[in-house]
Short mmCIF file of C-alpha atoms in Angstrom, two decimals:
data_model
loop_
_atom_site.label_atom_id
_atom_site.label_comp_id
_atom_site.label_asym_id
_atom_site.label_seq_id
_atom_site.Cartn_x
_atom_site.Cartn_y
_atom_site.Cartn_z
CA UNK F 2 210.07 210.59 112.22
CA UNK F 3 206.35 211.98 113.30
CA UNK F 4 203.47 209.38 112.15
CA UNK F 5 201.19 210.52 109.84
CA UNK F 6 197.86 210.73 111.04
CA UNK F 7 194.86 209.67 108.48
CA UNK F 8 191.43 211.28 108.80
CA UNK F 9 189.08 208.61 110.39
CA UNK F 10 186.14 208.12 112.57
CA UNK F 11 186.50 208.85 116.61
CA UNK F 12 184.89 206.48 119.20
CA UNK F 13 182.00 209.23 119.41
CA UNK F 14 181.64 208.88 115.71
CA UNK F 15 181.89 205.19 114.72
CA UNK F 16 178.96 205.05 117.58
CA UNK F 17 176.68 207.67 115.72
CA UNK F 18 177.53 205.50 112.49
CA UNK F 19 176.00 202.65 113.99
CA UNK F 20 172.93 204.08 115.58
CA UNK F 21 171.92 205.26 112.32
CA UNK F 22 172.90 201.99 110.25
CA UNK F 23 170.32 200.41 112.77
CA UNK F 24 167.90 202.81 112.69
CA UNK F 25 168.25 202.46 108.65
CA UNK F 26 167.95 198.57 108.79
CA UNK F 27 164.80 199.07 110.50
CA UNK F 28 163.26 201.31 108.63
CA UNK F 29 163.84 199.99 105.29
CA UNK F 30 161.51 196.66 106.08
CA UNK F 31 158.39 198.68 106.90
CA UNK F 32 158.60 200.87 103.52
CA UNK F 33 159.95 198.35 100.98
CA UNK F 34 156.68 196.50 101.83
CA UNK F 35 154.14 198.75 102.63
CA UNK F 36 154.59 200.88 99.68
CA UNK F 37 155.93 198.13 97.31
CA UNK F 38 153.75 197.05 94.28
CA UNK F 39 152.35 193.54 93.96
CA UNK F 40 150.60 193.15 97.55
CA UNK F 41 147.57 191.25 98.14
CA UNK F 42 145.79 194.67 97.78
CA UNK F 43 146.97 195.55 94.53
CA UNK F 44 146.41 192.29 92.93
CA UNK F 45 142.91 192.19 94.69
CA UNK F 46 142.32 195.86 92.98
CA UNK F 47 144.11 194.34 89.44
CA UNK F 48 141.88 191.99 89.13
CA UNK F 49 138.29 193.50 90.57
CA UNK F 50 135.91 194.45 88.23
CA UNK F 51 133.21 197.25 89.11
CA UNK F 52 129.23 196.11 88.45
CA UNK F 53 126.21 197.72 90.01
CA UNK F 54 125.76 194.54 92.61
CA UNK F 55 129.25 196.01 94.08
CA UNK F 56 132.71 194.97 93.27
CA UNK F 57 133.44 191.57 91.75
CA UNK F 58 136.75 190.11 92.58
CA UNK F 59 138.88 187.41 90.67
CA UNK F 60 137.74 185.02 94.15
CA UNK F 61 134.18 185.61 93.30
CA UNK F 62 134.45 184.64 90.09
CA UNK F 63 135.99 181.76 90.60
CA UNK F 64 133.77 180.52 93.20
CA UNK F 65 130.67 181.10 90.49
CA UNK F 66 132.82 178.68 88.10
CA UNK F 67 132.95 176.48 91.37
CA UNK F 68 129.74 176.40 91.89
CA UNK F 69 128.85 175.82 88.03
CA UNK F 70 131.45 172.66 87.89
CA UNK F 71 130.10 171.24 91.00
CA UNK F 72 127.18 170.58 89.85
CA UNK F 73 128.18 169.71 85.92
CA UNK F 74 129.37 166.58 87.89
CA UNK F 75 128.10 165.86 91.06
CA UNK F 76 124.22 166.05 90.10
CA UNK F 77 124.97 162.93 87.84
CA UNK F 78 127.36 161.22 90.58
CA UNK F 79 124.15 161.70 92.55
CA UNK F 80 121.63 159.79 89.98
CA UNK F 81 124.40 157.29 89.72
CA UNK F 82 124.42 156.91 93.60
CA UNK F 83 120.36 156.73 93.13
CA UNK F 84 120.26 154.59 90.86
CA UNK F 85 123.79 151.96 91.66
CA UNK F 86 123.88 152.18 95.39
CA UNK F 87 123.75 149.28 97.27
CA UNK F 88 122.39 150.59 100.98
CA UNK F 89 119.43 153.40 101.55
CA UNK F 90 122.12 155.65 103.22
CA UNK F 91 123.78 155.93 99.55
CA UNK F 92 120.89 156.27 98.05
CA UNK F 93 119.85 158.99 100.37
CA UNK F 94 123.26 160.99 99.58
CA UNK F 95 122.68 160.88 96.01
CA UNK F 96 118.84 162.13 96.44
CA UNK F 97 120.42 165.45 98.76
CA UNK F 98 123.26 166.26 95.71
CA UNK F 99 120.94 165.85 93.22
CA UNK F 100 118.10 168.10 94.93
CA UNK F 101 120.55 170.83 96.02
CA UNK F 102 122.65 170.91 92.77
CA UNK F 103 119.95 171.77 91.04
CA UNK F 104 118.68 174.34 93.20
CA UNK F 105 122.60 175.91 93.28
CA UNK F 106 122.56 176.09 89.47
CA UNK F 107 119.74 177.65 88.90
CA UNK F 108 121.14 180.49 91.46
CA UNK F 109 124.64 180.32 90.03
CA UNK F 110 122.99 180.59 86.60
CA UNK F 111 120.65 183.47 87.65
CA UNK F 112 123.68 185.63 89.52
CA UNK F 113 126.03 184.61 86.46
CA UNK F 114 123.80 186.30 84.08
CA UNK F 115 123.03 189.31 86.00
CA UNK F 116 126.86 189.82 86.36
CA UNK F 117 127.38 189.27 82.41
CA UNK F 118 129.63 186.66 83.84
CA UNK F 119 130.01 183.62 81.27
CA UNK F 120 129.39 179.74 82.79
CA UNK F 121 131.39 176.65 81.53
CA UNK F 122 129.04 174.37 80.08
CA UNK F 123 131.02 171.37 80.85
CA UNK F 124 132.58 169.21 84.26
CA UNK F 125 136.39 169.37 84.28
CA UNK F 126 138.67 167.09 83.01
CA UNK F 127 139.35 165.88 86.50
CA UNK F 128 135.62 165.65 87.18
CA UNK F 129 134.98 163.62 84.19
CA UNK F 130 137.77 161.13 85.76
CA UNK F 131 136.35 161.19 88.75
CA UNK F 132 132.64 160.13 86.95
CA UNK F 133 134.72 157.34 84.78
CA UNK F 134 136.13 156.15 88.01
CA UNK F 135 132.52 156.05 89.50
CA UNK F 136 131.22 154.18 86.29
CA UNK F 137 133.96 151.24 86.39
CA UNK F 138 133.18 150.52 90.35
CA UNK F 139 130.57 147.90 91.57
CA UNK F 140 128.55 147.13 94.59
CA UNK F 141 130.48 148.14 97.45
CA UNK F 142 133.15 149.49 95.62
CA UNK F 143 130.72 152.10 93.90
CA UNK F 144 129.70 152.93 97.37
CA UNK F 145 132.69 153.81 98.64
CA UNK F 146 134.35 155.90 95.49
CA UNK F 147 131.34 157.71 95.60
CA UNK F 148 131.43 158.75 99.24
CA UNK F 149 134.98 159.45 99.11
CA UNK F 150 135.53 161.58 96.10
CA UNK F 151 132.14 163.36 96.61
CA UNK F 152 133.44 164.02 100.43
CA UNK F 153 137.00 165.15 99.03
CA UNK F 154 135.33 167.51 96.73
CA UNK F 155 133.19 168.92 98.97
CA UNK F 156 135.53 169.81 101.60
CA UNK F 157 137.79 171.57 99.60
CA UNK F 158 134.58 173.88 97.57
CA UNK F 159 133.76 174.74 101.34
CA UNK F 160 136.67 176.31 102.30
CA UNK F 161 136.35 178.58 99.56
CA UNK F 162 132.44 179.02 99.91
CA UNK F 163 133.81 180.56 103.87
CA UNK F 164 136.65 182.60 101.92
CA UNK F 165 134.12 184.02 99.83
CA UNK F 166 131.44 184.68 102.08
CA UNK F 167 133.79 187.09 104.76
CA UNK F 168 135.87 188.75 101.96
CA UNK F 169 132.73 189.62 99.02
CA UNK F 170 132.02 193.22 98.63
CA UNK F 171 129.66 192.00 95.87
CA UNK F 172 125.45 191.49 97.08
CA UNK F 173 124.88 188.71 95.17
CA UNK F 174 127.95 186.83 95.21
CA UNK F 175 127.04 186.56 99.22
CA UNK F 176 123.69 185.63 98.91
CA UNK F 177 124.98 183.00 96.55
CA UNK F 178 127.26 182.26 99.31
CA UNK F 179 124.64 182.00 101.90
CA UNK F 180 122.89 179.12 100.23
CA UNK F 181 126.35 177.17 99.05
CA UNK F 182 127.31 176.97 102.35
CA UNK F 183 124.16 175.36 103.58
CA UNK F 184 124.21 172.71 100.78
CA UNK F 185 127.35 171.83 100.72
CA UNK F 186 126.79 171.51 104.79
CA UNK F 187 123.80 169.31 104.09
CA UNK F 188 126.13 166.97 101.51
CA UNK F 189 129.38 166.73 103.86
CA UNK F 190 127.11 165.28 106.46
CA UNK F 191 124.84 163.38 104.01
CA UNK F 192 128.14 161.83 102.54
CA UNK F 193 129.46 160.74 105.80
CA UNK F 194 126.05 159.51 107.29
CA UNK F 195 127.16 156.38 104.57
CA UNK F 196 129.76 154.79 106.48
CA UNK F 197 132.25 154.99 103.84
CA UNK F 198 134.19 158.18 103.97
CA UNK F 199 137.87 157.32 105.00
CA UNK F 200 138.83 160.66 107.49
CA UNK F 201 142.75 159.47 107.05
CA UNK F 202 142.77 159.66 104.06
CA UNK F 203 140.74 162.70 103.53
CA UNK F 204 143.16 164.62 106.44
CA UNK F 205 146.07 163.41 104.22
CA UNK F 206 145.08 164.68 100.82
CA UNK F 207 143.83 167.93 102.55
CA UNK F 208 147.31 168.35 103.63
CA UNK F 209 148.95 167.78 100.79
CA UNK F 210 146.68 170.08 98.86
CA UNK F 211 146.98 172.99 101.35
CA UNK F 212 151.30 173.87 100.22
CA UNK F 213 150.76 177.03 97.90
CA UNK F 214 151.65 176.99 94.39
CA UNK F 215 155.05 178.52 93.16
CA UNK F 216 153.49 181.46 90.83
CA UNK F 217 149.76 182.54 91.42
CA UNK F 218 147.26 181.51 88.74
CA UNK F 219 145.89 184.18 86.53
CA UNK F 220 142.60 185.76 86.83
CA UNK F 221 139.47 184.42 86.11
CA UNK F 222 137.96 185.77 83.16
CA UNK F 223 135.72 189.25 84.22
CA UNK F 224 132.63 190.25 83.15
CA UNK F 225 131.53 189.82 79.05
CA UNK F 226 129.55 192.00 76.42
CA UNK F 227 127.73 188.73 75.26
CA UNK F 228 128.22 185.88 77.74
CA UNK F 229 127.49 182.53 76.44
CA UNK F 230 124.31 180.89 78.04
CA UNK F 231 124.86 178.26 80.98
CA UNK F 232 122.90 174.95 79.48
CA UNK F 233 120.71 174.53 82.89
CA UNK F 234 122.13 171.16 84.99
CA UNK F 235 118.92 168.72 85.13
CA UNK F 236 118.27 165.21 86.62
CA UNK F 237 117.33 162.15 84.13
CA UNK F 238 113.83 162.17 83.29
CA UNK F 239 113.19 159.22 84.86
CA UNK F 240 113.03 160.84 88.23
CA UNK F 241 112.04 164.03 89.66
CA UNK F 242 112.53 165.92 93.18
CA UNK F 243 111.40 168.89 94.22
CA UNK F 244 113.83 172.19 94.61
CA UNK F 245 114.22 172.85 98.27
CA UNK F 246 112.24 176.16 99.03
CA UNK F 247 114.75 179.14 99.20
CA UNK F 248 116.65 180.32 101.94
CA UNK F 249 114.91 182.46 104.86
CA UNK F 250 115.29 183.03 108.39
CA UNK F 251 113.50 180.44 110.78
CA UNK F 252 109.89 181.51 112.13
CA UNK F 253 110.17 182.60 115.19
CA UNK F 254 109.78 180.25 118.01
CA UNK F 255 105.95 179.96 119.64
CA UNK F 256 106.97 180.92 122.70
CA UNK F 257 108.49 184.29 121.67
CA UNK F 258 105.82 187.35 122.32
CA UNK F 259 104.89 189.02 118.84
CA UNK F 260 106.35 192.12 118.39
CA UNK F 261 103.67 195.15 119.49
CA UNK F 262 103.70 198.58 117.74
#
């Protein structure tokens, strides 16, 4: 009896079929993602609103709330440090938050309103723990919850503060930026200067704060027809410093020759 022959793929064509399922299975990657919906440039276009200072992006806007609740709470950590600390190096941390927190909100307030961008007008609910916690410590103990949660908070504003500052297509969200970065400088070393900060620690909680969430937060709020006013930050009356003068580029050294015409 003759076989019956079924209609099939040759060895020449099961190796065509093959080279193109490859070529296919490359391919695919490169388009699915490049052209797919929901990259970090879409969401950074979602969520950027135009103004005339340039574009203002959900990151900017969060870093101005930074800013704001940094110093809703650490200007009074820093009168508490003034006032409760028990060695001149505490005392001298508290003086530098106290000094540059108010110089940073009355910029975050000024670029805030110029933006139509609305301020909270109260600390967190974490940074009003973190105030009760500095309230309930003594002597030593005061010390060294001060340096340590100051220090934590720090660190983690200045990693946004750098984020900020290379990514802004916005003028004066990177001014802003500008002077941030050199308080928040001046308080991480200020802060440490004390003696007290624990690095271990600090590296640990860093760590464990640096695993990304599961779903990205939504959006900070954009732009306003009638923002609220931002109730300035100010010391106690009971003590006054002076702002520190704005930032500028250094004189030039004396033994530079002066530019000729």
């Amino acid at each position: 009896m003759r076989s019956i022959q079924r209609p099939g793929l040759g060895g020449t064509g099961l190796l065509v079929a093959g080279l193109a399922a490859t070529l296919v299975a490359l391919i695919f990657p490169v388009w699915s993602y490049t052209d797919r919906s929901g990259t970090g440039v879409d969401v950074l276009n979602a969520q950027t609103v135009s103004t005339r200072f340039g574009p203002l992006s959900a990151l900017d806007r969060d870093f101005l709330t930074k800013v704001r609740l940094a110093g809703l709470w650490e200007l009074p950590a820093g009168q508490q440090a003034q006032e409760r600390g028990t060695t001149e190096a505490v005392r001298i941390a508290g003086r530098h938050l106290i000094e540059g927190h108010t110089f940073l909100d009355e910029r975050v307030r000024d670029v805030a309103s110029r933006l139509s961008f609305e301020l909270p007008n109260q600390p967190s609910e974490q940074q009003r723990e973190w105030l009760g916690t500095m309230d309930a410590a003594q002597g030593e103990d005061f010390d060294r919850e001060f340096a340590n949660l100051l220090r934590m908070a720090h660190g983690k504003v200045f990693s946004v503060v750098a984020q900020v500052r290379a990514s802004t297509r916005n003028s004066l969200v990177r001014t802003l930026a500008d002077d941030a970065n050199r308080t928040v400088l001046d308080h991480i070393q200020v802060l440490e200067a004390t003696g007290y900060v624990d690095f271990d620690a600090l590296a640990q909680d860093m760590a464990a704060a640096s695993t990304p969430p599961l779903t990205n937060s939504p959006a900070p709020p954009g732009p306003t027809t009638a923002p609220a006013s931002a109730v300035p930050v100010t010391p106690s009356p009971a003590a006054t410093y002076p702002l520190p003068p704005p930032a500028t580029s250094p004189p030039p050294s004396p033994t530079e020759p002066a530019e000729t015409t």
